[in-house]
Amino acid sequence: MVELEVIADGAVLVGDDGMIRAVGPYRELRRRGGRARVEPVEGVLFPGFVDAHTHALFGAPRLAEHELRSQGADYQAIAAAGGGILSSARDVRSRSRPDLAKLAQTRLRALLASGTTTVEIKSGYGLSVQSELDQLAAIGALRSPPSVIATFLGAHEVPPEFRSRPEEYVDLVVDEMLPAVAQQGVARFCDVFCEPGVFTVEQSRRILGAAREHGLALKLHADEIDGSGGAELAAELGATSADHLAAISPAGIAALGQSSVVAVLLPGTMLFLGKTARAPARQLIAAGAAVALATDFNPGSSPGVSLPLMAMLGVSQMGLRPSEAVIAITVNGAAALQQAETRGQIAPGFRADLVLAAMEDWRELPYWYGVNLVQRVWVGGAACHLRGLPVNFAG
Amino acid sequence: MVELEVIADGAVLVGDDGMIRAVGPYRELRRRGGRARVEPVEGVLFPGFVDAHTHALFGAPRLAEHELRSQGADYQAIAAAGGGILSSARDVRSRSRPDLAKLAQTRLRALLASGTTTVEIKSGYGLSVQSELDQLAAIGALRSPPSVIATFLGAHEVPPEFRSRPEEYVDLVVDEMLPAVAQQGVARFCDVFCEPGVFTVEQSRRILGAAREHGLALKLHADEIDGSGGAELAAELGATSADHLAAISPAGIAALGQSSVVAVLLPGTMLFLGKTARAPARQLIAAGAAVALATDFNPGSSPGVSLPLMAMLGVSQMGLRPSEAVIAITVNGAAALQQAETRGQIAPGFRADLVLAAMEDWRELPYWYGVNLVQRVWVGGAACHLRGLPVNFAG
């Protein structure tokens, strides 16, 4: 059982380097603070939230697809009507890098305003060598806050020009994209959409094995629709995280439980798509896995930005305890990005990423929903400007 | 099929009385506007949203209950642990009217900031003659905006002192509460929680029949858990709305379809409670019923304030088309409160309740989620102050 430590009338002492020096009751810290400037706040102070899975660099929202889905269209019908990942790829390929960056920046402000201080962003709407590199460059050029961690997802989908010869696209990812990504140092992680009909377990193993040789850490879109071995592969390869998992098999649960792979669950995606499957969070925890929650922010299956809302969904849809839900968007989110040593906790040696929420009790975080109670956000000790929120989400 | 009319480069001409005089393309209206002051705005202008079902006057959030539920506790176990409606009733009874009003006012600001310009609020945490009257007085004293419509819900639950003799509580509602409520003119509607284990169809018929004689319009909490005749009763009595309906029977669907009762669906409640049942919105529409969506904002089963989020859930969870979801929180919400002639539309003769959202396409309203894209709100033509949002939701 996860326990949160709550300090009443607490204070945080932050150094000039933006790192936390000390945490404790204000009375005690006041003595140690020396000449530190005191900034009084009222509410509950959380560690900055860490969103470990997004596709936040995209162009237009996929509104027609949303309407088609409400009329019962499935993934195939939507793809046949020109929708799906490939429609976002066409859109992204057609835009200039400044245009894309501006859109992403606007959207990141909404994440920040909901308390997200670290966000992972994947490429994967490029699907050609140059376009994937362009996307990673655009992600790398985004201004903090929130701070951004880039993931290369060239294997997000097989592009149309390779539809009849998917192995050749895997060759392209392995032989051309990965070496260039590694050489340019533009991504920390490599991810693959491992799912029947997209990339097989064999293809995923090949891509991720090559990525590891290039020094990238590994992630997997695993077992979203079909429990076909994605989680097992993540454990086999020592991936940092396995994400989605709504259809994970019992063997997959056992494999994750015995590994150090973080299970990143995306309840907003199942909700937005109107699916009834839910990732088996309780079974994963019982098996020993660490569970994180993320938004999956993207224009097709989860145009949602709020980690507190994901925490509420973690409780209501997956049976997480409120404490587990808070851990899932802080400590475990950070672990899913290899940042657990400096982010996701309010403790000495951690970066002063802090979220002040207008509440009296931390349990309110996964309780009130559809309202943003985040009042102030600090990243690396610096107060963030939260005003003047989204003017145009649509692009 | 519901159609929305979209006017590009549109304008609204508002009279000094706060009512809409004309709507149309700006170029045309400019000629008719005479000396009217022009206020340029950018985005999509919606009719103010109408939340037709809330219990927004309450005390503390029920956080312990939320945690118990995450551990698998059912309604009975929660009640046995001191939770449920009765715990909110104890809490509300113990608070002063100014305290309650202040809390409600804070919370209403969050509804307003999400675009709600008219909100229904029920009593029902009093469950004694004086306490119900006190609550209705507190509701009546709330400052607009949003504008508030009061519903008497003395029959929300059988209070503990009547547990062994529920008929006597029904007597109290009929013989003492209703006459006093009617005489004081503090409620427009009477509502009953009609559900096996709460109030039976017979008891509900008796209370609502008496309410009608006192000149109150009727609502029903119907068929939330068990399809036991609530919807049929609403049709029989000519109620203004039947609410919840997650377990409505085929006979109930047919009855509502042939009546003018508005079906008020509450998708946030099923979501927050982690239930898989969904009100059959498509069947209701196919049968001819008008469907509204509301928040059910309350501390036990739906601490959510956002009608745009309910619209997203209407699409994703109930198969509403985006246009139907928008209609459900505007036109049909107004109809569920007998306000369809002056609220819920941007049209001549309607009150100038307007919501400006930061989007390019109205279909973005039930699409982006977990982010509030409402930028400006007007009620009766007057711009509302949206800054300085919730400082303390918990009370």
Short mmCIF file of C-alpha atoms in Angstrom, two decimals, chain A residues 1 58 61-64 66-67 70-71 107 110 114 268-269 271-272 274 278 295 297-300 302-306 309-310 312-313 315-317 319-322 358-361 363-364 366-371 373 375 387 389-395, chain B residues 1 58 61-64 66-67 70-71 107 110 114 268-269 271-272 274 278 295 297-300 302-306 309-310 312-313 315-317 319-322 358-361 363-364 366-371 373 375 387 389-395:
data_model
loop_
_atom_site.label_atom_id
_atom_site.label_comp_id
_atom_site.label_asym_id
_atom_site.label_seq_id
_atom_site.Cartn_x
_atom_site.Cartn_y
_atom_site.Cartn_z
CA MET A 1 0.00 0.00 0.00
CA PHE A 58 0.24 17.82 -33.79
CA PRO A 61 -7.97 18.29 -34.15
CA ARG A 62 -9.63 15.30 -35.81
CA LEU A 63 -13.21 16.53 -35.44
CA ALA A 64 -14.81 14.68 -38.33
CA HIS A 66 -14.92 12.17 -33.55
CA GLU A 67 -18.31 12.61 -35.16
CA SER A 70 -20.19 8.77 -32.36
CA GLN A 71 -22.13 7.22 -35.22
CA ARG A 107 -1.17 23.45 -25.93
CA ALA A 110 -2.76 24.26 -20.95
CA SER A 114 -3.17 21.91 -15.02
CA GLY A 268 -8.59 9.10 -20.92
CA THR A 269 -8.01 7.22 -24.16
CA LEU A 271 -12.92 7.01 -22.16
CA PHE A 272 -12.68 9.26 -25.21
CA GLY A 274 -15.98 5.03 -25.75
CA ARG A 278 -9.85 -0.76 -18.70
CA THR A 295 -2.93 11.78 -20.70
CA PHE A 297 -2.70 13.86 -25.30
CA ASN A 298 -3.22 13.53 -29.08
CA PRO A 299 -5.77 14.62 -31.68
CA GLY A 300 -7.31 11.23 -32.41
CA SER A 302 -7.28 11.62 -26.35
CA PRO A 303 -7.51 15.39 -26.76
CA GLY A 304 -7.19 15.80 -23.00
CA VAL A 305 -4.57 17.68 -21.04
CA SER A 306 -5.31 17.26 -17.33
CA LEU A 309 -8.58 14.37 -14.32
CA MET A 310 -6.55 11.25 -15.18
CA MET A 312 -9.85 10.92 -10.95
CA LEU A 313 -10.30 8.40 -13.77
CA VAL A 315 -9.75 6.02 -9.06
CA SER A 316 -13.18 5.78 -10.66
CA GLN A 317 -12.34 3.60 -13.67
CA GLY A 319 -9.91 1.22 -8.68
CA LEU A 320 -6.73 3.07 -7.77
CA ARG A 321 -6.74 4.40 -4.21
CA PRO A 322 -6.54 8.19 -4.15
CA ALA A 358 -6.78 25.36 -4.03
CA MET A 359 -7.75 22.61 -1.63
CA GLU A 360 -7.51 21.72 2.03
CA ASP A 361 -6.91 18.00 1.67
CA ARG A 363 -7.55 13.74 -1.45
CA GLU A 364 -9.45 16.45 -3.28
CA PRO A 366 -8.62 12.98 -7.73
CA TYR A 367 -12.10 14.03 -6.53
CA TRP A 368 -13.30 17.37 -7.97
CA TYR A 369 -13.39 17.02 -11.73
CA GLY A 370 -13.94 19.24 -14.74
CA VAL A 371 -12.47 22.14 -12.80
CA LEU A 373 -7.92 23.90 -9.01
CA GLN A 375 -3.43 27.96 -8.68
CA ARG A 387 -2.49 33.64 -17.31
CA LEU A 389 -4.53 30.63 -21.51
CA PRO A 390 -5.32 28.94 -24.82
CA VAL A 391 -6.44 31.26 -27.54
CA ASN A 392 -6.54 28.68 -30.25
CA PHE A 393 -6.29 24.97 -29.75
CA ALA A 394 -7.46 24.04 -33.21
CA GLY A 395 -4.54 25.14 -35.35
CA MET B 1 -31.35 14.59 -36.66
CA PHE B 58 -23.65 21.38 0.14
CA PRO B 61 -16.71 16.96 0.02
CA ARG B 62 -17.20 13.27 0.87
CA LEU B 63 -13.55 12.28 0.53
CA ALA B 64 -13.52 9.25 2.83
CA HIS B 66 -14.53 8.27 -2.39
CA GLU B 67 -11.63 6.30 -0.96
CA SER B 70 -12.11 2.80 -4.64
CA GLN B 71 -11.62 -0.16 -2.32
CA ARG B 107 -18.71 26.73 -6.38
CA ALA B 110 -16.61 27.53 -11.18
CA SER B 114 -17.21 26.74 -17.48
CA GLY B 268 -20.58 12.23 -14.91
CA THR B 269 -22.34 10.37 -12.12
CA LEU B 271 -18.32 7.83 -14.45
CA PHE B 272 -17.45 9.06 -10.98
CA GLY B 274 -17.22 3.71 -11.61
CA ARG B 278 -25.05 4.22 -19.31
CA THR B 295 -23.62 17.65 -14.14
CA PHE B 297 -22.93 18.41 -9.18
CA ASN B 298 -22.96 17.03 -5.63
CA PRO B 299 -20.43 15.85 -3.04
CA GLY B 300 -21.20 12.14 -3.17
CA SER B 302 -20.57 13.78 -8.99
CA PRO B 303 -18.25 16.53 -7.76
CA GLY B 304 -18.00 17.86 -11.32
CA VAL B 305 -18.93 21.27 -12.64
CA SER B 306 -18.29 21.33 -16.39
CA LEU B 309 -17.11 17.82 -20.18
CA MET B 310 -20.61 16.33 -19.88
CA MET B 312 -17.80 15.11 -24.30
CA LEU B 313 -19.07 12.24 -22.14
CA VAL B 315 -20.57 11.72 -27.20
CA SER B 316 -18.02 9.21 -25.93
CA GLN B 317 -20.17 7.31 -23.44
CA GLY B 319 -23.17 7.91 -28.64
CA LEU B 320 -24.63 11.40 -28.91
CA ARG B 321 -23.61 13.22 -32.06
CA PRO B 322 -21.59 16.35 -31.29
CA ALA B 358 -11.53 29.76 -27.69
CA MET B 359 -12.12 27.56 -30.69
CA GLU B 360 -12.58 27.77 -34.42
CA ASP B 361 -15.24 25.12 -34.84
CA ARG B 363 -17.39 20.71 -32.77
CA GLU B 364 -14.40 21.38 -30.54
CA PRO B 366 -17.38 18.14 -26.90
CA TYR B 367 -13.86 17.22 -28.07
CA TRP B 368 -11.07 18.86 -26.05
CA TYR B 369 -11.45 17.70 -22.47
CA GLY B 370 -9.97 18.48 -19.11
CA VAL B 371 -9.34 22.05 -20.25
CA LEU B 373 -11.77 26.87 -23.24
CA GLN B 375 -13.07 32.74 -22.36
CA ARG B 387 -11.21 35.85 -12.64
CA LEU B 389 -11.54 31.38 -9.39
CA PRO B 390 -12.07 28.89 -6.57
CA VAL B 391 -10.02 29.48 -3.51
CA ASN B 392 -11.61 26.79 -1.46
CA PHE B 393 -13.92 24.14 -2.74
CA ALA B 394 -13.77 21.99 0.35
CA GLY B 395 -15.62 24.07 2.91
#
